[in-house]
CSV table of N, CA and C in Angstrom, one decimal:
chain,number,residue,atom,x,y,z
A,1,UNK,N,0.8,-1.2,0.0
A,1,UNK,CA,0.0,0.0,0.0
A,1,UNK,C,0.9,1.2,0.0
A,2,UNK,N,0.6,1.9,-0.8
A,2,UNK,CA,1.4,3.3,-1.0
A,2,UNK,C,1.2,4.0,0.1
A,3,UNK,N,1.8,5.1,0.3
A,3,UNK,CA,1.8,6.4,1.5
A,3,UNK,C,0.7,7.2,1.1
A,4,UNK,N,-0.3,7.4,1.8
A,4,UNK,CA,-1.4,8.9,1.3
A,4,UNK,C,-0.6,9.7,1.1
A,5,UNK,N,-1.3,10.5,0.0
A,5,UNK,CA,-1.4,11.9,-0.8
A,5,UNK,C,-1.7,12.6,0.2
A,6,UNK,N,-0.6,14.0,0.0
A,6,UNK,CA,-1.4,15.1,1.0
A,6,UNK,C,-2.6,15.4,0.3
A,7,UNK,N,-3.1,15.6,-0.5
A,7,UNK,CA,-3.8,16.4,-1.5
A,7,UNK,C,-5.3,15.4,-0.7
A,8,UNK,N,-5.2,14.2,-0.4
A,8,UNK,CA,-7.1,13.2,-0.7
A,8,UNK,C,-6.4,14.0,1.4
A,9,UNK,N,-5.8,14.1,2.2
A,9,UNK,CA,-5.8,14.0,3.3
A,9,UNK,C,-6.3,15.6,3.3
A,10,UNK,N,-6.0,16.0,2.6
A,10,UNK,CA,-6.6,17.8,2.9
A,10,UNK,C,-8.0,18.3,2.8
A,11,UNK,N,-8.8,17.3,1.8
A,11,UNK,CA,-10.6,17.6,2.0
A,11,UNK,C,-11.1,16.9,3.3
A,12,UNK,N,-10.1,16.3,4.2
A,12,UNK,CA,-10.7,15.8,5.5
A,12,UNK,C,-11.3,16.9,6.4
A,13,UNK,N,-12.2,17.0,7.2
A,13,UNK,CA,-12.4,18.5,7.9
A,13,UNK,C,-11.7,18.1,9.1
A,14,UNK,N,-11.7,19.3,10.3
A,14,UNK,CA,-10.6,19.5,11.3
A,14,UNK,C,-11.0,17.9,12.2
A,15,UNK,N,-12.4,17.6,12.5
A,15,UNK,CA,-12.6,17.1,13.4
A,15,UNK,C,-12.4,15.6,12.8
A,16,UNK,N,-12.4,15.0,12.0
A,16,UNK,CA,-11.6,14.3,10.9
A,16,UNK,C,-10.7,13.8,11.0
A,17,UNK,N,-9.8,15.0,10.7
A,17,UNK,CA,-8.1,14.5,10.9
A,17,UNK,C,-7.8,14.6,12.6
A,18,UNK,N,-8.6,15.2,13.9
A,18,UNK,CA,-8.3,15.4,14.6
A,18,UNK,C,-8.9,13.5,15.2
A,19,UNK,N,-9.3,12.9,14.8
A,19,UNK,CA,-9.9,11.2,14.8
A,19,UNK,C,-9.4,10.4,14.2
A,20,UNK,N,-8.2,10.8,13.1
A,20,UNK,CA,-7.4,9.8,12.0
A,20,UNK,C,-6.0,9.9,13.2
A,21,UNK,N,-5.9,11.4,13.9
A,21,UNK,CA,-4.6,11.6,15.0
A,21,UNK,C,-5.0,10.4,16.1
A,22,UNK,N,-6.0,10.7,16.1
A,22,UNK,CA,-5.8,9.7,17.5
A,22,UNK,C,-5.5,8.2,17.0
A,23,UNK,N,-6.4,7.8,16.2
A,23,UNK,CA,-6.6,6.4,15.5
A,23,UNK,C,-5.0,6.1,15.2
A,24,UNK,N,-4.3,6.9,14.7
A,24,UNK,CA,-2.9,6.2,14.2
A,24,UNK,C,-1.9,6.3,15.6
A,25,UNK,N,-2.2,7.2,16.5
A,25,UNK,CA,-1.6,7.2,17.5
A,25,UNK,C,-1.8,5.6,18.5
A,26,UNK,N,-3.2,5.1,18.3
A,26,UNK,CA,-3.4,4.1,19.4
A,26,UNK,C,-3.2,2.8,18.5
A,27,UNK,N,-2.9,3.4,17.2
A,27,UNK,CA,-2.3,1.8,16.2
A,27,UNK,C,-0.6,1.8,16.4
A,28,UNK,N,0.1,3.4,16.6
A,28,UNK,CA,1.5,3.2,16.8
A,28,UNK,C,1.5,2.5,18.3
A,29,UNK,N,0.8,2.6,19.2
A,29,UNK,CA,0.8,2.3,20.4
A,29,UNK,C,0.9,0.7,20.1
A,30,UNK,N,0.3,0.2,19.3
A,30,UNK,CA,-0.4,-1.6,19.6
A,30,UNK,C,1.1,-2.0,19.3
A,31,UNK,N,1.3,-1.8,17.8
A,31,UNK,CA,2.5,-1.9,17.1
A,31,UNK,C,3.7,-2.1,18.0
A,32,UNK,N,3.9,-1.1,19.2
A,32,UNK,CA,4.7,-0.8,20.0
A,32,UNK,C,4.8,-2.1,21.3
A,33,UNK,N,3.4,-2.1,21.3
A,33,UNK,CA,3.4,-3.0,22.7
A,33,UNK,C,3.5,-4.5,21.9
A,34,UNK,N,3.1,-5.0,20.9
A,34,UNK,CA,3.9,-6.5,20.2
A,34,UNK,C,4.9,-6.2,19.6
A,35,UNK,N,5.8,-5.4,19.3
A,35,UNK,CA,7.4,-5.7,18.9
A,35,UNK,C,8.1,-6.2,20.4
A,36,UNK,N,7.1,-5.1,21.6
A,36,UNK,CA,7.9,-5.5,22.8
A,36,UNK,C,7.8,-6.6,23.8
A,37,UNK,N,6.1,-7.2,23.4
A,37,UNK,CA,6.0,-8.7,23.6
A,37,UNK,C,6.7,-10.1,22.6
A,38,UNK,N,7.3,-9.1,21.2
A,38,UNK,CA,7.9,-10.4,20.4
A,38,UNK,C,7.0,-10.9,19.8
A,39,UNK,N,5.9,-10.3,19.7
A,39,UNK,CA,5.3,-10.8,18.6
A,39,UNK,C,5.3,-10.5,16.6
A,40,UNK,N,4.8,-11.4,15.8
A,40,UNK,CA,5.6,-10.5,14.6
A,40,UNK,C,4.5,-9.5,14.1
A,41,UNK,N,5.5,-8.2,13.4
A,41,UNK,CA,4.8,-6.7,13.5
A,41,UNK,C,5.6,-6.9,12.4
A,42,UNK,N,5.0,-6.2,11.0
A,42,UNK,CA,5.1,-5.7,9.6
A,42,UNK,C,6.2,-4.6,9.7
A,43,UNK,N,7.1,-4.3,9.7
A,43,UNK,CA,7.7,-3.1,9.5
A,43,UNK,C,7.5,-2.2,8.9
A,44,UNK,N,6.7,-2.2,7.5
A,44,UNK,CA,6.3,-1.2,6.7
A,44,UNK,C,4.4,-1.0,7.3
A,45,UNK,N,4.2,-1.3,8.3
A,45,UNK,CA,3.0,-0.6,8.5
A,45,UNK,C,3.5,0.4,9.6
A,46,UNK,N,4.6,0.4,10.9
A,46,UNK,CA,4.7,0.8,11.3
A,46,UNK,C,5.2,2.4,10.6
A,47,UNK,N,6.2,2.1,9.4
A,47,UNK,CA,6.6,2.9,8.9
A,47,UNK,C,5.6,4.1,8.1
A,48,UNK,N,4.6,3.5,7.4
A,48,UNK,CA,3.2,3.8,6.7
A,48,UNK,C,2.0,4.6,8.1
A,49,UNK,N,2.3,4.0,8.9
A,49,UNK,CA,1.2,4.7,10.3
A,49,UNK,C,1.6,6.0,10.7
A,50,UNK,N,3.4,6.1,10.8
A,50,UNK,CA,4.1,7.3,11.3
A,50,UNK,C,4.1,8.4,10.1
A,51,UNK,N,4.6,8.1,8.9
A,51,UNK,CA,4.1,8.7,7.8
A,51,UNK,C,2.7,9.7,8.0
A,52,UNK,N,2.0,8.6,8.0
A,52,UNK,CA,0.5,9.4,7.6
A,52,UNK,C,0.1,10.1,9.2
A,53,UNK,N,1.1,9.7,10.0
A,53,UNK,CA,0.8,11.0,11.4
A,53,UNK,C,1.3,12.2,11.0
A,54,UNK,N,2.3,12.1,11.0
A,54,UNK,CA,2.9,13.4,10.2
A,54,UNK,C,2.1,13.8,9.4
A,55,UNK,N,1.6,13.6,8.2
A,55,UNK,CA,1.4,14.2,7.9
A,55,UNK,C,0.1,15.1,8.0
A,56,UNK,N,-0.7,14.4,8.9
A,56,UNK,CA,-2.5,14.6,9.7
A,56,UNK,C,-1.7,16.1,10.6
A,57,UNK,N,-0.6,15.7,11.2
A,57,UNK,CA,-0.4,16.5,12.6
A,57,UNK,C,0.5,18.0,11.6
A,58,UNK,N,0.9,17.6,10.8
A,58,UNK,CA,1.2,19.2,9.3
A,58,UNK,C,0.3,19.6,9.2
A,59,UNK,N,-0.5,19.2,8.5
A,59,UNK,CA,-2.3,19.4,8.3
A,59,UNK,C,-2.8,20.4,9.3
A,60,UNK,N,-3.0,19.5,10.4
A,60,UNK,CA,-3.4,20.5,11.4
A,60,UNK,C,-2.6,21.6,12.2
A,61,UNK,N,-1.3,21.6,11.8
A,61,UNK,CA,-0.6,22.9,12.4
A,61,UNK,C,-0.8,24.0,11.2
A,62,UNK,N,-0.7,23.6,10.1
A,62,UNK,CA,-0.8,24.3,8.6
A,62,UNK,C,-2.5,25.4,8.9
A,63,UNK,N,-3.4,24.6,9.1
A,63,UNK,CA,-4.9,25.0,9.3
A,63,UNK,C,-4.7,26.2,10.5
A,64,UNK,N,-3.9,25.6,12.0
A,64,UNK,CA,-4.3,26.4,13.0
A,64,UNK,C,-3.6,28.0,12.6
A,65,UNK,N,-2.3,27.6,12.3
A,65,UNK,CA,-1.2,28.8,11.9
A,65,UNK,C,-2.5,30.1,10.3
A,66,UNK,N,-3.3,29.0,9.8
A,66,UNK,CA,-3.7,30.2,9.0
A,66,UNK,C,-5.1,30.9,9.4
A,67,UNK,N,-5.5,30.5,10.6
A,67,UNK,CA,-6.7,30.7,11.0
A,67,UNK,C,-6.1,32.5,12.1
A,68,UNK,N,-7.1,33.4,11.6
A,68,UNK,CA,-7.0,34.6,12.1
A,68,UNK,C,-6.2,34.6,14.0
A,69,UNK,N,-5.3,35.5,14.1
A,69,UNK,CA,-5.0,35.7,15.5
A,69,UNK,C,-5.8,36.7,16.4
A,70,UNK,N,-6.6,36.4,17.2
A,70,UNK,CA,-7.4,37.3,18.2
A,70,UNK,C,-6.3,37.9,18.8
A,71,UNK,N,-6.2,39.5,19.1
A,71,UNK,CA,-5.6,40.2,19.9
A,71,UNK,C,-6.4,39.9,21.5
A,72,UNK,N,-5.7,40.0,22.3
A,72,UNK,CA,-6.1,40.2,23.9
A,72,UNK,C,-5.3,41.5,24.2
A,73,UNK,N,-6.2,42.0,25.3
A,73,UNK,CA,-5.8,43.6,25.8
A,73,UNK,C,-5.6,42.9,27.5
A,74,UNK,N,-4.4,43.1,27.5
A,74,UNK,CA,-4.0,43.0,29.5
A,74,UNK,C,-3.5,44.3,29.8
A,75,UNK,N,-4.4,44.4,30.9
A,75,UNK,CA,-4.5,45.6,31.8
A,75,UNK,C,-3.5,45.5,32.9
A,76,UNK,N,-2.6,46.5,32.7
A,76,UNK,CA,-1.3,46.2,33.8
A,76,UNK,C,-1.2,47.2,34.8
C-alpha cells in the first residue's frame, strides 16, 4: 500500500483529521506494545502509520497557523 497523498488528506475537515490523529496514534501504540511482547509486527506498517501522522499532525498545524489571531488587551 502506497503512503497517502497530502492532497485526498486535505478535504478531510478538522474534526476528521483530529480522529485519524488519535486512531494512528493508538495503532502506533499496539505496534509498539507487540514488537515489545515479540510478537511479529510488519515493518512497513509501522513505517506507513508514522508517515501518515505526520502528515495529519502538518495538516493540522498548517490549518491552525492560517486561522486569524485574536488580539487580547492586558491591563497592567
Amino acid at each position: 500500500m502506497p503512503f497517502p497523498k497530502a492532497t485526498n488528506l486535505r478535504s478531510l475537515s478538522d474534526a476528521e483529521v483530529t480522529e485519524e490523529i488519535l486512531a494512528l496514534k493508538k495503532e502506533l501504540f499496539t505496534y509498539r506494545f507487540q514488537q515489545g511482547t515479540r510478537q511479529t509486527v510488519k515493518p512497513h506498517l509501522i513505517k506507513q502509520a508514522k508517515h501518515k501522522l505526520a502528515q495529519l499532525l502538518t495538516l493540522e498545524q498548517e490549518r491552525k497557523r492560517s486561522q486569524p489571531v485574536v488580539a487580547t488587551e492586558e491591563t497592567t
